mmCIF file of C-alpha atoms in Angstrom:
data_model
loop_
_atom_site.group_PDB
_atom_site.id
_atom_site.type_symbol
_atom_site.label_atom_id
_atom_site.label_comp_id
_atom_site.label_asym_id
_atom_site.label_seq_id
_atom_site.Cartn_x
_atom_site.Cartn_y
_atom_site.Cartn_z
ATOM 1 C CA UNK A 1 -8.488 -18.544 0.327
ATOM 2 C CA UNK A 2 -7.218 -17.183 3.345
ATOM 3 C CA UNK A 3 -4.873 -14.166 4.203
ATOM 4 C CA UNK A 4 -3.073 -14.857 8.171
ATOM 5 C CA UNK A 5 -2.317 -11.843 9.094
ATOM 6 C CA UNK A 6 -0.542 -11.963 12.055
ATOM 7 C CA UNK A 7 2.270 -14.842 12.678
ATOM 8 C CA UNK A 8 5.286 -15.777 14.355
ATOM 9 C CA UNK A 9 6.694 -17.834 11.580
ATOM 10 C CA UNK A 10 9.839 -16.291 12.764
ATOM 11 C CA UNK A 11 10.027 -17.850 16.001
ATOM 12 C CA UNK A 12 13.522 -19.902 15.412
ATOM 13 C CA UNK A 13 11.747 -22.351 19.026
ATOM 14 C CA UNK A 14 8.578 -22.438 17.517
ATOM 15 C CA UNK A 15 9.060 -23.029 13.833
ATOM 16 C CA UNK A 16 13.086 -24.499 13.127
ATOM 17 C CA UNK A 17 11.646 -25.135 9.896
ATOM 18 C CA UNK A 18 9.076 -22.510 9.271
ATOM 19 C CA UNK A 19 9.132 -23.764 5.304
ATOM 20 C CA UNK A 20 7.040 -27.114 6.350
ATOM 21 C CA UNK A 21 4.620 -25.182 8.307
ATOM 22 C CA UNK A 22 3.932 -22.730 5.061
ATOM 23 C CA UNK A 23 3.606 -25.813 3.048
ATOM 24 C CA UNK A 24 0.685 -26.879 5.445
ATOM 25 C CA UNK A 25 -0.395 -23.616 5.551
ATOM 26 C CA UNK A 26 -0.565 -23.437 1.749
ATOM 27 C CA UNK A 27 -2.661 -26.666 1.640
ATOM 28 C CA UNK A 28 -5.188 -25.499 4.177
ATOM 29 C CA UNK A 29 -6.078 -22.628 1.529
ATOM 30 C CA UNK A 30 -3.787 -20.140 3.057
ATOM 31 C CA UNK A 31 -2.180 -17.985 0.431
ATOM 32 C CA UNK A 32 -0.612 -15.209 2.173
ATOM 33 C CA UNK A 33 0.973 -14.911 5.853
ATOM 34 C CA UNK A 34 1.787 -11.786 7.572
ATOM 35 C CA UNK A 35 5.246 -12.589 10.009
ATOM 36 C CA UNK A 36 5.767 -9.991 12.860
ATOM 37 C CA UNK A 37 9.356 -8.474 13.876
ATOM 38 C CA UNK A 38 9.173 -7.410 17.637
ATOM 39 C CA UNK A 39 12.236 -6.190 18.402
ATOM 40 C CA UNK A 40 15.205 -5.510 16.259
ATOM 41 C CA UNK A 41 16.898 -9.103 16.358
ATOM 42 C CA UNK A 42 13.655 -10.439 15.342
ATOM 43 C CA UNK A 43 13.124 -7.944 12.771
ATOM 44 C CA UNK A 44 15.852 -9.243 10.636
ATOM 45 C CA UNK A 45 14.099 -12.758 10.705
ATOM 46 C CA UNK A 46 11.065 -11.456 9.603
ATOM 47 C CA UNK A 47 12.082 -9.763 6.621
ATOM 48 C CA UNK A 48 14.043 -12.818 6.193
ATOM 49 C CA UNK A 49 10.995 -14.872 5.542
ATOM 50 C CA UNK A 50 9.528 -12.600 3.891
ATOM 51 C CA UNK A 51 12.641 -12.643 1.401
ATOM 52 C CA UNK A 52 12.434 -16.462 0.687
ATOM 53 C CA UNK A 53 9.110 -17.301 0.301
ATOM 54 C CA UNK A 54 6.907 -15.422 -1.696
ATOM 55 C CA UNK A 55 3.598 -16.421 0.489
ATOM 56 C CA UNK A 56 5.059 -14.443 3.112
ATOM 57 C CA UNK A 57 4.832 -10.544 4.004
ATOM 58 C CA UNK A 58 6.682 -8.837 7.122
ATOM 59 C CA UNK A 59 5.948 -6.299 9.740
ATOM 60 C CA UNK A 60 8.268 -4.619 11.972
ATOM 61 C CA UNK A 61 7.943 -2.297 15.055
ATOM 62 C CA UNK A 62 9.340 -2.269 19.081
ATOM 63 C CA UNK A 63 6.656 -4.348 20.744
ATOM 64 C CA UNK A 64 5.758 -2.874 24.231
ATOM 65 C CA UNK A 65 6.935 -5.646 25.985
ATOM 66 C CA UNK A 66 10.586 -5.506 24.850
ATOM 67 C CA UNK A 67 10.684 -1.968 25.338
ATOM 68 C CA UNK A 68 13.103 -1.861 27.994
ATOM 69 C CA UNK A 69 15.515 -1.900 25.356
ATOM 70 C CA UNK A 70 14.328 0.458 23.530
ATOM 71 C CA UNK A 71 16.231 3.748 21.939
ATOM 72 C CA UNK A 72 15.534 6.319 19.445
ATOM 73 C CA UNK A 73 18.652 5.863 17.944
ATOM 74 C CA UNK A 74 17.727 2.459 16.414
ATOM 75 C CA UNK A 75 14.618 4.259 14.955
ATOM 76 C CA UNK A 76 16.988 4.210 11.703
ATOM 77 C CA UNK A 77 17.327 0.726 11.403
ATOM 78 C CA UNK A 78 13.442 0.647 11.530
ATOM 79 C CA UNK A 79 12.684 3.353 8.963
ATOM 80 C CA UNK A 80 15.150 1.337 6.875
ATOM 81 C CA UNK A 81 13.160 -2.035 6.446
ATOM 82 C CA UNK A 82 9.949 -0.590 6.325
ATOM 83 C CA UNK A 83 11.596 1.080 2.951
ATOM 84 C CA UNK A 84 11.852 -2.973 1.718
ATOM 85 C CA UNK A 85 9.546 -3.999 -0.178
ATOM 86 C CA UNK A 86 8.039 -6.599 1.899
ATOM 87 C CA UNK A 87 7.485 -4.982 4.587
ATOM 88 C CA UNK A 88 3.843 -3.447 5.236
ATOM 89 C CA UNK A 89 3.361 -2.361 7.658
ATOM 90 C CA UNK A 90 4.687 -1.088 11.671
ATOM 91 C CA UNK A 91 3.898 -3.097 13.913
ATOM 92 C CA UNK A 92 3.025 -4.539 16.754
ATOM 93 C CA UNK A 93 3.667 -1.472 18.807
ATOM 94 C CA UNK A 94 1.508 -0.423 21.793
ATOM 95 C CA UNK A 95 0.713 -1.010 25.657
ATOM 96 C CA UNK A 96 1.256 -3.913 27.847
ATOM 97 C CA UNK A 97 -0.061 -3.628 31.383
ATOM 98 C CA UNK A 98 -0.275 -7.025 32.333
ATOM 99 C CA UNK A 99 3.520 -8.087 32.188
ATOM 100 C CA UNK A 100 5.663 -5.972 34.090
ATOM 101 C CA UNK A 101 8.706 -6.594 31.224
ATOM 102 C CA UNK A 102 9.165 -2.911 30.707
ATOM 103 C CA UNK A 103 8.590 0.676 32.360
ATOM 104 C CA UNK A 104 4.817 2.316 31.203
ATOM 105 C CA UNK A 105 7.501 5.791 30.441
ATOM 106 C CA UNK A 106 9.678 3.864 28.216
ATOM 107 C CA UNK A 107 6.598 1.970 26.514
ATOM 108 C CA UNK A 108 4.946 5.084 25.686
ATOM 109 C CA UNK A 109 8.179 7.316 24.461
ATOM 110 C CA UNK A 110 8.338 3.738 22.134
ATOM 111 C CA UNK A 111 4.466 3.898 21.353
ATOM 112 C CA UNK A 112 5.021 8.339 20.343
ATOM 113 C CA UNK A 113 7.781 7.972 18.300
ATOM 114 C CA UNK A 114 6.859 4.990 16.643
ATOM 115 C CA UNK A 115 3.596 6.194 15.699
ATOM 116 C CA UNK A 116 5.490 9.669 14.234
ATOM 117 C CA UNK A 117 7.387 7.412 12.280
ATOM 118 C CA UNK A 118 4.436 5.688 10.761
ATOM 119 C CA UNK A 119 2.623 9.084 10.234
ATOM 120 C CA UNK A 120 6.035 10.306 8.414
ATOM 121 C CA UNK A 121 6.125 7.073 6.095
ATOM 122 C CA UNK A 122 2.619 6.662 5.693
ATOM 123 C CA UNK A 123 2.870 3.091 6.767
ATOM 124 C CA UNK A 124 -0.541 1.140 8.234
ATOM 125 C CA UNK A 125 -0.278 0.295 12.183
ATOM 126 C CA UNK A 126 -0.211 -2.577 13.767
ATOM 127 C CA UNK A 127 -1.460 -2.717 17.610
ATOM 128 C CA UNK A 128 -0.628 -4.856 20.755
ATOM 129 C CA UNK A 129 -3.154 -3.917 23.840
ATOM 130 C CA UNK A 130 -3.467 -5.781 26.910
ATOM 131 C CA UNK A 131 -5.142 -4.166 30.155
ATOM 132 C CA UNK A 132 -4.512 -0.736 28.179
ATOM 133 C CA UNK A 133 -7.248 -0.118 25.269
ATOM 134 C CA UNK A 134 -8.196 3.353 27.167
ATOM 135 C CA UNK A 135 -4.759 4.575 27.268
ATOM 136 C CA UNK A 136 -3.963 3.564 23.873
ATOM 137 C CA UNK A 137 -7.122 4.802 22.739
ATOM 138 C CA UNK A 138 -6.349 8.450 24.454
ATOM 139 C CA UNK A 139 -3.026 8.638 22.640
ATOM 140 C CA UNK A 140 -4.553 7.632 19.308
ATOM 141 C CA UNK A 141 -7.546 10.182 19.041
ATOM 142 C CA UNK A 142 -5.515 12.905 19.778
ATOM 143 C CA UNK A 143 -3.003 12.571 16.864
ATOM 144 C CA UNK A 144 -4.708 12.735 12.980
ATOM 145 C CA UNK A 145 -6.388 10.211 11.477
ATOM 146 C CA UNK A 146 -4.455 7.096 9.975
ATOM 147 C CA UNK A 147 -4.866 3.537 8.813
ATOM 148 C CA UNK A 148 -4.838 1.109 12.536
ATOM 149 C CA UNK A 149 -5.459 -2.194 13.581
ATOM 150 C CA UNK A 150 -5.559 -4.023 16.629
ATOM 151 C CA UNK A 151 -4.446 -7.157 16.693
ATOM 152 C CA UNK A 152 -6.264 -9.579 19.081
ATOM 153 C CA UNK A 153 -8.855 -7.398 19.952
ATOM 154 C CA UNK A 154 -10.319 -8.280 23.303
ATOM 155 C CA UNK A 155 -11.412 -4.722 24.443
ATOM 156 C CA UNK A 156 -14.967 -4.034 25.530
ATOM 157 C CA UNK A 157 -17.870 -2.013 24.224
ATOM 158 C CA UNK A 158 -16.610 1.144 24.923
ATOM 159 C CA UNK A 159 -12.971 0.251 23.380
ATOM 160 C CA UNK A 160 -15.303 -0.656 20.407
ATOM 161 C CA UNK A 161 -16.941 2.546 20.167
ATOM 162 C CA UNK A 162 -14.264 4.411 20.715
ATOM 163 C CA UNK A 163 -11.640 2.204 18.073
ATOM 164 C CA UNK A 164 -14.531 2.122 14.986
ATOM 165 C CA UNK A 165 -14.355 6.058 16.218
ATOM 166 C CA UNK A 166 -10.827 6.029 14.291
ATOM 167 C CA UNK A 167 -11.721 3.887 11.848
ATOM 168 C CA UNK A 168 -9.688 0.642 12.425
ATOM 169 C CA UNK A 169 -9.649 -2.494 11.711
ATOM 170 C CA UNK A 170 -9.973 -5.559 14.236
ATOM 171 C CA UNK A 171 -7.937 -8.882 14.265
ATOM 172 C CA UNK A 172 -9.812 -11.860 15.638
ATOM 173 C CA UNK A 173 -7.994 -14.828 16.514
ATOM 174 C CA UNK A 174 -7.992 -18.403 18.273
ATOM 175 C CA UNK A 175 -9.808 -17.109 21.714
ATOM 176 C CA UNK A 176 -13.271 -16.466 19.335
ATOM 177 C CA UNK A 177 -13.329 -20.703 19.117
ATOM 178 C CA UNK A 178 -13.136 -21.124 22.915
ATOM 179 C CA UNK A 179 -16.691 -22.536 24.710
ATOM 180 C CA UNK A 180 -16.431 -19.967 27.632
ATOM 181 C CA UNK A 181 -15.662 -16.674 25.322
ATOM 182 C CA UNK A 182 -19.604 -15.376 24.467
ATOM 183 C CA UNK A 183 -18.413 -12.022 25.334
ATOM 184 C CA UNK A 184 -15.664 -11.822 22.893
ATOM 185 C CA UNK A 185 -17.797 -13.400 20.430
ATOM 186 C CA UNK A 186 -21.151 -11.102 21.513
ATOM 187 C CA UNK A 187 -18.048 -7.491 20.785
ATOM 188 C CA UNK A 188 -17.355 -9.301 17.197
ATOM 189 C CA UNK A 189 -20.642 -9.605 15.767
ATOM 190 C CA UNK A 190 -21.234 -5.859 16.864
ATOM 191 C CA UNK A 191 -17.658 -4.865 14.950
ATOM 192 C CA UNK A 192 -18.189 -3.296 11.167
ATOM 193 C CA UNK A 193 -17.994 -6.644 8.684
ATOM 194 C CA UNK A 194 -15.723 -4.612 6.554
ATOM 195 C CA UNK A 195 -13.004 -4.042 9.547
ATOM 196 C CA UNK A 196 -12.406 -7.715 10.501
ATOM 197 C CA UNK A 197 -9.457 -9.791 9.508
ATOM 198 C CA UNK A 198 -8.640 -13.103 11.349
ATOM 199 C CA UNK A 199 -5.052 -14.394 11.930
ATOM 200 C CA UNK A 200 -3.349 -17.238 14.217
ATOM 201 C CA UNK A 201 -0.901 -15.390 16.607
ATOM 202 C CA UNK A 202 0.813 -18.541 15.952
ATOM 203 C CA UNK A 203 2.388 -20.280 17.523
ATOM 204 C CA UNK A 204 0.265 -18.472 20.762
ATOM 205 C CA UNK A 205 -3.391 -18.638 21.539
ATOM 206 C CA UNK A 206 -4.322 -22.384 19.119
ATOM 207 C CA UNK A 207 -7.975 -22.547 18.153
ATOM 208 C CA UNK A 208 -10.097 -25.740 19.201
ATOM 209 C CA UNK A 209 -9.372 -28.500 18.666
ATOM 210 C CA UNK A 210 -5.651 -27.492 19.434
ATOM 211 C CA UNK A 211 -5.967 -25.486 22.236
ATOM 212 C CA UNK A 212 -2.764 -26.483 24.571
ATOM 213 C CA UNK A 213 -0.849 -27.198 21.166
ATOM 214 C CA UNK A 214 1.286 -25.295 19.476
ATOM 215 C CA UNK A 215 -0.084 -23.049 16.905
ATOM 216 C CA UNK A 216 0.388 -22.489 13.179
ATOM 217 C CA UNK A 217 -1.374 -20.216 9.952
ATOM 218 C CA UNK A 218 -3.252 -23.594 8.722
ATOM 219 C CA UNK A 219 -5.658 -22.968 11.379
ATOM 220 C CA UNK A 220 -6.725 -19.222 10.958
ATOM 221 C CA UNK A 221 -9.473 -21.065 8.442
ATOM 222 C CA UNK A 222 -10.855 -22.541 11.951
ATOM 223 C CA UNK A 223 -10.658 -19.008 13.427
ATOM 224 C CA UNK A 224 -13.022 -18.059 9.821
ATOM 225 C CA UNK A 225 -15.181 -20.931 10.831
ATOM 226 C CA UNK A 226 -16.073 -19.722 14.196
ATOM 227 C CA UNK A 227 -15.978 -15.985 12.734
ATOM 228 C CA UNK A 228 -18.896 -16.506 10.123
ATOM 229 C CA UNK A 229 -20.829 -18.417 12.659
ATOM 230 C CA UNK A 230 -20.111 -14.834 14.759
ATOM 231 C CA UNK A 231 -21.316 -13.123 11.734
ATOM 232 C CA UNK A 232 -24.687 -15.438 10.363
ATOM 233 C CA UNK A 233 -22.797 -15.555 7.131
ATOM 234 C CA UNK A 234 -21.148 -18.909 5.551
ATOM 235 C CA UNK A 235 -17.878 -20.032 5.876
ATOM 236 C CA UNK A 236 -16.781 -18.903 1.991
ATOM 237 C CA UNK A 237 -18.625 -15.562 2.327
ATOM 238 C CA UNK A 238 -16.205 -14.817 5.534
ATOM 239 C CA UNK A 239 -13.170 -15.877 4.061
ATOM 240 C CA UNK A 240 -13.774 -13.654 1.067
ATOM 241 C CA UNK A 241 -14.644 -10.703 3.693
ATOM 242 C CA UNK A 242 -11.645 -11.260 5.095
ATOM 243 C CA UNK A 243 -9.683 -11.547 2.721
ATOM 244 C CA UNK A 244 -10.398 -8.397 1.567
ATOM 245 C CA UNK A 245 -10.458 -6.668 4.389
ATOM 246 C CA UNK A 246 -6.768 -7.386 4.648
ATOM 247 C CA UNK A 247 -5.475 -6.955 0.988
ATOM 248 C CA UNK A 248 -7.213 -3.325 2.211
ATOM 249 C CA UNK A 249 -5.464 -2.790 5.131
ATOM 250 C CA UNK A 250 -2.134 -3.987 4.035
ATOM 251 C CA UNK A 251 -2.658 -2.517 0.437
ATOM 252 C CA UNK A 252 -1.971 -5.809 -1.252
#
């Protein structure tokens, strides 16, 4: 069995029926998906989800890139569903320096108080980097220790050192199945076993053979099927890992 945990099921363009692609999900062997809220309109379709069918789990937090709307005063309205039940965690919050969709000042005043919220509620993290693993990193191991993980991890040996510094957990995606990314693969099988979870991004970033498609969770077991050939161990043994790794992280 596999655990997705991080998906756009939510996507109203992507999935108008995000019921059929559970059901496929559910026959590929995937029992639970985790559906991300970026910004407060899509928050409300997360938990959504999450509401109707019982395979699915929310998180919510004020992605980097749609931080130039952010505002503290909507902080409420985030501290409120991560109170629901099917919510677990904040997230994806972080840094984006390859878009220029929002102001680095407003994405970090997002990032600080967003992370003071987690620390408050005890709530697990969930990270977006891109071009910004060292700045993220700074912020991170100055503030006490608490449960992260970093979705699509694509940093480099150094970001590794530094991230398994703090403890956190990794999320590996469709990129690990593509011919040209040795490097990516080379950081995973260097990552601790017991840190790794694999999810989709869906519908973003399709494994092969669907690269150029659209993606969807029935495919994070081809993302486990690169991953154990990553790891030298067999397909079952990763999806167990896994598996575990994110009823661990998410506190299933």
């Amino acid at each position: 069995m596999f655990i997705d945990t991080h998906c756009h099921l939510n996507d109203p363009k992507a999935f108008p029926d995000p019921g059929l692609a559970i059901a496929r999900a559910k026959e590929a062997g995937v029992e639970r998906m985790v559906v991300v809220g970026v910004n407060p309109e899509d928050w409300s379709r997360a938990v959504s989800l999450a509401d109707r069918f019982e395979e699915v789990w929310a998180i919510v937090g004020w992605h980097p890139n749609y931080t130039i709307d952010y505002r503290s005063s909507l902080l409420a309205d985030l501290q409120h569903l991560l109170a629901h039940p099917r919510v677990l965690a904040l997230g994806e919050i972080g840094l984006d320096y390859h878009w220029d969709y929002s102001p680095r000042p407003l994405q970090f005043e997002a990032l600080h108080e967003q992370l003071d919220l987690a620390a408050e509620l005890q709530k697990p993290v969930v990270f977006h980097a891109r071009e910004a693993y060292s700045d993220l990193l700074d912020v991170l191991e100055k503030r006490p220790p608490h449960s992260y993980l970093f979705h699509c991890f694509a940093g480099d040996a150094r970001d590794v050192e530094r991230a398994v510094g703090l403890d956190a957990y990794f999320g590996v995606d469709g990129p690990i199945t593509y011919k040209k990314s040795d490097e990516l693969r080379a950081v995973f099988a260097t990552l601790p076993k017991d840190r790794i979870v694999i999810e989709t991004d869906s519908p973003y970033m399709s494994p092969v053979p669907y690269r150029g498609k659209p993606n969807e969770p029935a495919y994070v077991k081809l993302v486990n099927q690169a991953l154990s050939e990553t790891l030298g161990i067999s397909f079952d043994e990763c999806a167990a890992l896994t598996t575990d790794n994110a009823k661990r992280f998410f506190r299933f």
